[in-house]
Every structure is written in structure tokens, then in C-alpha cells.
Amino acid sequence: MKKLLFLLCVSALVLTGCSKDGDGSKGRSIVFVEESASLFRNETQNLLLNFSDGEAVDSKDLKWKSSNPSIVSVTQNGQITAGSKLGTAIITASYSDENTATCTVEVTPDVHVCGYNPKAYTSYSHALYWKNNEKVKRSYVGLSATYYTGDIFVSDNGVYVAGRGMDGNRNFAMCWNLTGDHNYELDRGLNSSAYSVFVEGKDVFVAGKNDGKPGYWKNGTWVQLSNSKGTACSIVIKNNDVYIGGSKQIGTFTHPVYWKNGQEVELAFENYQGIVDEIFVSDDNVYAVGQAYGNNKTAIALYWKNTQPVTLTDGSHSASATGIYVLDNDVYVCGVSNSKAVYWKNGEEIVLSNGVSASSIKVLNGHIYVAGWDNQWAKYWDNGIPHVFWVDNDRTYADRKSVV
């Protein structure tokens, strides 16, 4: 099961919108060269201005001021630095009392993404991790196995990635703490895979399957959810309750299900088979997103809210839903529709540019972040604008994302 792992954490993306007022000497006003700019947390950038006739303004001839230095600070040379807090600040550049320009600067989150190089393009597939568009690590345990990722979680204790290794024809579940540079092999004795990770305090929960049975590891100890074959695809801890979404198989029929504290809740859509790819809990509502398929019918993207199905496509073309986020009663879902990466807001489909798959979505401070890939590269979209992850000109995939 390939998932796009993509994680967004509190960081600093700075967006600037500029205006001008007043007249300079000889009737020339000052204007910023760029109407917008972006920075990640603790990064810096120099703001440049021109006179209205195009002549460059020496930043040393200007007086600079930030309305909120704890969010964005500015030096008297026009260099801005994003802090660690989310928020906005107004940067004012003054050539004279009558000739000023202002920029509104927004600090937005860091972007964390995990994925992998497929084996076809390297000697072995490698688990990958990017932070703020830069590759941080190519993490693997040994040279005799290939590695894939499934989910990412950022906590105060580190950056955790769940996935699997392959040694010959056998899968073995893995969890990496990339900050501490530790690799945890969850189970090599049986055929196992890990698809989702959630950290609550000092406890690490990893959902997956072991010997074909659905369940999860808590701090390395396996907890089986069903004696039937199946998969645990997504795990969330909310108010000390453990929610897991996935599937179980009875005969040849695959049932979409979720478990709350080990108690199974079966989901259904007409007489379709199905699977839950991700689970989300908001207030007392449980959302499970996935796909209904089989029985010679076209696959349908849908989610369940408290066991009630909500369809996103009508079966006229193949589709699947892989990620979900709920904010202020708005439901955001991402996935694939008609071989294109898309997301839905309250059921309305939005196509993402140059994408063939989307697997994770989060909304924060007016930004809609979606992780996925095109025909060659892992990427994420921020309000529809794509950002591509490059790794040594090799093909890459991203599995899931998160914003903190």
C-alpha cells in the first residue's frame, strides 16, 4: 500500500503583500521589487525597493520598522527574519516622512514530507525525508533490503516515520525516529508492514498488519485487532481513545472498518467492498475516508461520518479518497479522480496542477496543504501551488503529510 507521507510543522513561510504611499524627491515614490516573498522559520531574506521610475533604492537610505518584531524582525539594511511564531507583521520602509512603502508579512508552517526512491531507479529503494523542500535524510538500516514509507508524525520528541522494509519476499514493519537517528524494526519474524504513526506523550503508536492481521504496535508491543485478514491503515489518539481505520477480509470480501479502543465498527456502502485509508476525529464525530470498489463496479471516492457514507464521485470514472481533514465544519478530502490529483472541499472537486495522486491534506491559517506526486516527483501543493522534491535526478514518491 503506497501512501503519500507528507508532514507540515510549525515553521515560517513569509508572504508579503506591498503597497505604497507618498511622493519622493522629484516626485518619485518607492515600491517593493516583489509583491510577495516566502521564508521558512528562522530563514532570512533581503527586501529590495525601487523608485517609481525603476532606479534602485539603496536600502541603507531607508528607515525600517516592524510592527511585530517577535513575528518578523527587520534590520536597517532591509533584511527580514521570520521567528518561530505564527502571525503577521507590517514592515515599513521610509525614504522620507512622505515617501513610505509597507509590506504585510505572514509567518506560516514548516513543511515535512517523507517518501522514497523506487527500486527501479536505485540499487535499493530508500526511505526519504524532506524538510522545507530540502532533503534531510536518506534513511535505511542495511544495504540488503529496500525501504518504503507510509506516514510521518512530528512531536516534541522527534520526527517519526512509519514504513516497511523488504528483504527478499518478506516485509518487515519499521518505525524511524529521524531526529534521533534511530531505526526501530517492529517485527521481522512475520510478514508485517507499518502504515501510520501517532505519538502521544512518550508513547509511540504504529498501525499496520502482522502476518496478514490488522493491529498496532504500542511502544513496540503488538496489539491485534482481528483474527481475520486485514490492514490497519491509519491511527489517531484522541482524549486517550485509540481510533484505527482500515479493513478486514471475510472470504473474498473486503470490509471497510474502524476500531475504537479495540471495538470494531463496520462501515458499508451498498454492496461494495471497500477500505478506510485515513481516520479523523473532530469533537465527537468520527470521519473515515476511503474507497468503495469491486463487484464489477467503478471505484468510488467517499468518506463516512459516524458510519454514514458521503460519496464524492458518482461512479462515472474511477476515483479514490486517501486523506481527510476537518476544520470549522468544513470537510477537506484529497485523492485521485479520473487519474488526476484532486481535493474536495465540502464535496466540490478541485483539480491540482500537474499531479496524478494526492494522499494527504491539512488546512492551517488559510493554507490548504496537499501531498502527492506527479509522474516522476514527490511534491506538495500550498493553496494549489506545487513544490517539487528532487533527489539526485531519481524518481521519488511521497507518502503522507502533516502540518503542526
XYZ file of C-alpha atoms in Angstrom:
404
model
C 0.000 0.000 0.000
C 1.668 3.191 -1.155
C 0.804 6.300 0.678
C 1.954 9.787 0.360
C 3.513 10.883 3.502
C 3.725 14.394 3.951
C 4.141 16.366 7.177
C 3.767 20.123 7.800
C 5.059 21.548 11.102
C 5.162 24.999 12.683
C 7.604 26.886 10.541
C 7.969 30.105 8.806
C 6.665 30.792 5.365
C 6.586 34.531 4.844
C 4.193 36.039 2.347
C 4.463 39.742 1.646
C 1.935 41.995 0.050
C 3.134 45.532 -0.639
C 1.607 48.962 -1.001
C 2.977 52.462 -1.448
C 2.049 55.934 -0.389
C 3.548 59.413 -0.562
C 5.943 61.075 -3.060
C 9.753 61.003 -3.008
C 12.178 63.662 -4.160
C 11.466 64.780 -7.723
C 8.043 63.213 -7.432
C 9.304 59.636 -7.264
C 7.701 57.172 -4.851
C 9.291 53.970 -3.595
C 7.890 50.497 -4.319
C 8.936 46.984 -3.374
C 10.521 44.917 -6.171
C 8.489 41.811 -5.299
C 4.885 41.879 -4.195
C 5.287 38.609 -2.265
C 8.059 36.509 -0.750
C 8.336 33.367 1.348
C 10.595 32.277 4.176
C 10.646 29.257 6.404
C 11.183 29.659 10.133
C 14.459 31.290 11.116
C 15.336 31.990 7.484
C 16.192 35.464 6.258
C 15.642 37.487 3.114
C 16.582 40.953 1.912
C 13.710 43.190 0.844
C 14.511 45.386 -2.167
C 12.835 48.575 -3.379
C 12.912 50.759 -6.486
C 11.860 54.293 -7.194
C 8.766 54.506 -9.356
C 10.962 55.255 -12.405
C 12.849 51.952 -11.922
C 16.023 53.242 -10.259
C 17.104 51.023 -7.381
C 16.831 52.390 -3.862
C 19.819 51.856 -1.573
C 18.383 50.065 1.454
C 20.795 51.998 3.665
C 18.982 55.201 2.692
C 15.765 53.841 4.182
C 14.439 53.576 7.698
C 12.935 50.190 8.527
C 10.384 49.164 11.117
C 8.436 46.031 12.011
C 5.054 46.275 13.693
C 5.676 42.941 15.428
C 9.386 42.058 15.781
C 8.599 38.826 17.647
C 6.929 37.545 14.465
C 9.196 39.127 11.831
C 12.193 41.309 12.605
C 13.959 43.670 10.190
C 17.418 45.230 10.195
C 18.246 48.716 8.983
C 19.639 47.100 5.840
C 16.229 45.658 4.957
C 16.908 42.066 5.983
C 13.831 40.324 7.422
C 13.942 37.239 9.651
C 10.982 35.034 10.422
C 10.554 33.984 14.028
C 9.102 30.785 15.447
C 5.541 32.041 15.986
C 2.688 32.101 13.503
C 1.254 35.533 12.778
C 1.659 38.678 10.714
C 3.725 41.838 10.873
C 3.779 45.050 8.856
C 7.232 46.022 7.570
C 7.550 49.728 6.816
C 10.347 51.208 4.704
C 10.629 55.044 4.775
C 12.645 57.177 2.373
C 11.228 60.308 3.924
C 8.259 61.148 6.094
C 6.132 61.498 2.957
C 7.575 58.596 0.969
C 6.974 55.164 2.525
C 6.090 51.619 1.479
C 4.665 48.789 3.556
C 4.681 45.008 3.323
C 2.409 42.639 5.184
C 4.471 39.629 6.234
C 2.845 36.341 7.228
C 4.676 33.552 9.058
C 3.317 30.115 8.122
C 4.304 26.472 8.926
C 7.340 24.327 8.098
C 6.775 21.531 5.619
C 7.824 17.968 6.448
C 7.470 15.218 3.843
C 8.519 11.601 3.707
C 8.682 9.309 0.732
C 11.061 7.037 -1.121
C 13.097 6.346 -4.240
C 11.583 3.354 -6.062
C 13.823 0.381 -6.610
C 13.652 0.724 -10.374
C 15.716 3.899 -10.179
C 18.247 2.985 -7.483
C 20.009 -0.189 -6.416
C 17.592 -0.375 -3.480
C 14.545 1.706 -2.599
C 15.386 4.236 0.100
C 13.117 5.887 2.651
C 13.404 9.668 2.345
C 12.591 12.712 4.459
C 12.393 16.334 3.372
C 12.026 19.445 5.492
C 11.157 22.749 3.860
C 11.831 21.464 0.353
C 15.305 20.205 1.230
C 16.238 16.541 1.562
C 17.290 15.924 5.155
C 17.923 12.193 5.235
C 18.003 9.076 3.166
C 17.296 6.676 5.991
C 17.873 2.947 5.758
C 19.008 0.166 8.055
C 21.086 -2.034 5.783
C 22.173 -2.388 2.206
C 20.488 -5.744 1.649
C 16.882 -4.540 1.881
C 14.624 -1.948 0.322
C 12.576 0.543 2.349
C 9.261 2.359 1.867
C 7.459 4.931 3.992
C 3.803 5.171 4.943
C 3.242 8.016 7.406
C 5.004 10.821 9.293
C 4.409 12.479 12.650
C 6.270 15.387 14.249
C 6.325 15.655 18.032
C 8.462 17.326 20.680
C 10.431 14.080 20.856
C 11.324 13.960 17.177
C 10.194 13.241 13.644
C 8.712 9.756 13.356
C 8.155 7.838 10.118
C 6.325 4.525 9.762
C 7.012 2.185 6.876
C 8.372 -1.164 5.902
C 11.448 -2.902 4.653
C 11.657 -5.739 2.164
C 14.236 -8.488 2.411
C 13.666 -10.950 -0.362
C 9.935 -11.662 -0.473
C 9.323 -10.761 3.197
C 8.074 -7.420 4.511
C 9.038 -6.191 7.964
C 7.447 -3.208 9.726
C 9.648 -0.243 10.609
C 9.448 2.989 12.561
C 12.166 5.618 12.248
C 12.859 8.438 14.700
C 14.683 10.647 12.229
C 15.566 13.350 14.743
C 17.334 10.870 16.998
C 18.581 8.873 14.008
C 17.103 5.681 15.482
C 15.568 2.842 13.484
C 13.054 0.511 15.121
C 12.396 -2.832 13.489
C 8.934 -3.727 14.805
C 8.677 -7.305 13.605
C 10.912 -9.240 11.249
C 9.822 -12.749 12.172
C 6.415 -12.461 10.489
C 5.363 -10.746 7.294
C 4.472 -7.253 8.552
C 4.036 -3.663 7.356
C 3.522 -0.302 9.083
C 1.288 2.362 7.525
C 0.594 5.023 10.164
C 2.255 6.521 13.238
C 0.954 8.695 16.076
C 2.898 9.934 19.113
C 1.118 10.784 22.354
C 3.496 11.979 25.056
C 6.224 9.355 25.275
C 4.090 6.628 23.710
C 4.588 5.701 20.044
C 1.640 4.025 18.267
C 2.189 2.417 14.858
C -0.692 0.897 12.872
C -0.254 -1.812 10.264
C -0.532 -5.545 9.826
C 1.369 -8.529 11.127
C 1.133 -11.943 9.489
C -1.772 -10.516 7.484
C -3.791 -9.490 10.599
C -4.706 -5.836 11.395
C -3.417 -4.219 14.557
C -0.927 -1.767 16.013
C 2.268 -1.595 17.987
C 2.375 0.459 21.186
C 5.979 1.136 22.092
C 6.943 -1.944 20.099
C 4.342 -4.333 21.576
C 1.867 -5.803 19.059
C -1.885 -5.441 19.713
C -4.008 -7.473 17.305
C -7.438 -6.112 16.355
C -8.983 -9.048 14.477
C -8.389 -12.692 13.751
C -9.486 -12.038 10.178
C -7.076 -10.962 7.498
C -6.943 -7.203 7.091
C -4.989 -3.983 7.398
C -4.831 -1.101 9.872
C -4.094 1.929 7.682
C -4.457 4.948 9.995
C -4.236 5.608 13.743
C -5.291 8.616 15.841
C -5.278 9.129 19.608
C -7.992 11.490 20.887
C -8.797 12.007 24.578
C -6.932 8.787 25.391
C -9.112 6.833 22.946
C -7.393 4.854 20.181
C -9.056 5.108 16.746
C -7.814 2.979 13.857
C -9.154 2.843 10.304
C -8.604 0.035 7.830
C -10.214 -3.131 6.545
C -10.857 -6.770 7.303
C -11.425 -9.629 4.914
C -14.135 -12.248 5.220
C -13.824 -14.807 2.462
C -13.121 -12.827 -0.697
C -14.978 -9.719 0.509
C -13.026 -6.759 1.943
C -14.986 -4.747 4.526
C -14.143 -1.115 5.426
C -13.990 -0.782 9.214
C -12.614 1.263 12.061
C -11.839 0.312 15.635
C -12.272 2.415 18.767
C -10.303 1.043 21.691
C -10.357 -2.353 20.017
C -14.112 -2.404 19.361
C -14.876 -2.898 15.685
C -17.284 -0.589 13.833
C -18.186 -1.892 10.384
C -18.802 0.602 7.596
C -20.732 -0.058 4.421
C -21.768 1.425 1.092
C -24.462 -0.533 -0.710
C -22.911 -3.867 -1.702
C -19.444 -2.527 -2.489
C -16.213 -3.714 -0.965
C -14.012 -1.002 0.495
C -11.160 0.197 2.664
C -10.513 3.075 5.061
C -7.290 4.900 4.230
C -7.380 7.570 6.952
C -9.386 8.357 10.071
C -10.024 11.774 11.605
C -11.777 12.656 14.863
C -13.298 16.107 15.385
C -15.259 16.788 18.572
C -17.439 13.682 18.895
C -17.523 12.957 15.160
C -15.534 10.145 13.550
C -14.625 10.570 9.876
C -13.252 7.656 7.853
C -12.136 8.269 4.277
C -11.510 5.697 1.600
C -12.759 3.903 -1.448
C -15.656 1.612 -2.379
C -14.926 -0.840 -5.174
C -15.412 -4.297 -6.629
C -18.332 -6.331 -7.928
C -17.552 -5.151 -11.470
C -18.309 -1.564 -10.455
C -16.206 1.560 -10.905
C -14.356 2.588 -7.752
C -15.956 5.494 -5.858
C -14.272 8.027 -3.570
C -16.171 8.589 -0.334
C -15.992 9.145 3.396
C -18.109 8.047 6.313
C -19.203 10.428 9.053
C -20.279 8.460 12.098
C -20.822 5.403 9.826
C -22.971 7.336 7.311
C -21.446 7.315 3.778
C -20.906 10.565 1.866
C -19.966 9.965 -1.778
C -17.581 12.305 -3.593
C -17.827 10.764 -7.069
C -20.713 9.136 -8.936
C -19.058 6.080 -10.459
C -18.731 7.554 -13.949
C -14.942 7.242 -13.606
C -12.534 5.557 -11.209
C -11.662 7.507 -8.037
C -10.290 7.039 -4.534
C -10.014 9.180 -1.393
C -6.892 8.881 0.746
C -6.716 11.827 3.167
C -9.162 13.892 5.227
C -9.105 16.989 7.432
C -11.989 18.775 9.148
C -11.869 22.413 10.246
C -14.780 24.597 11.362
C -17.308 22.108 9.961
C -15.626 22.208 6.537
C -14.588 18.759 5.293
C -11.476 18.562 3.111
C -10.640 15.290 1.335
C -7.818 14.509 -1.098
C -7.310 11.659 -3.516
C -7.444 10.679 -7.174
C -10.281 11.313 -9.595
C -10.119 10.320 -13.247
C -6.321 9.801 -12.992
C -5.749 13.313 -11.579
C -4.682 14.525 -8.162
C -7.595 16.376 -6.566
C -9.080 17.544 -3.331
C -12.677 18.132 -2.373
C -13.950 20.891 -0.070
C -17.428 20.043 1.157
C -17.875 17.832 -1.893
C -16.654 20.326 -4.512
C -13.787 18.875 -6.557
C -10.639 20.950 -7.209
C -8.021 19.558 -9.613
C -4.379 20.053 -8.582
C -1.991 21.092 -11.341
C 0.461 18.541 -12.753
C -0.454 15.800 -10.313
C -1.547 12.189 -10.668
C -2.037 11.321 -6.990
C -2.755 13.089 -3.700
C -2.598 11.233 -0.395
C -2.644 13.686 2.499
C -4.265 17.020 3.296
C -4.208 19.580 6.101
C -5.578 23.093 6.495
C -3.894 25.732 8.640
C -4.130 29.515 8.778
C -5.876 29.812 5.431
C -3.470 27.452 3.627
C -4.582 24.142 2.131
C -1.617 21.752 2.049
C -1.822 18.581 -0.064
C 0.909 15.986 -0.512
C 1.226 13.743 -3.555
C 3.197 13.192 -6.722
C 3.157 13.547 -10.476
C 4.562 11.066 -12.995
C 8.081 11.416 -11.602
C 8.411 13.558 -8.485
C 7.115 13.802 -4.954
C 5.529 17.176 -4.308
C 3.134 19.151 -2.195
C 0.700 21.911 -3.062
C 0.186 25.026 -0.952
C -3.113 26.613 -1.983
C -2.721 24.924 -5.346
C 0.896 25.998 -5.966
C 3.130 22.918 -6.467
C 6.509 22.433 -4.776
C 8.634 19.570 -6.125
C 11.117 17.402 -4.190
C 14.215 16.471 -6.154
C 16.654 13.707 -5.171
C 19.709 13.241 -7.370
C 17.528 13.228 -10.511
C 15.923 9.953 -9.331
C 12.179 9.396 -9.371
C 10.589 9.994 -5.957
C 7.240 9.368 -4.278
C 5.745 10.950 -1.171
C 3.512 9.005 1.171
C 1.750 11.277 3.666
C 1.848 14.738 5.196
C 1.090 16.599 8.414
C 1.036 20.226 9.498
C 1.909 21.276 13.039
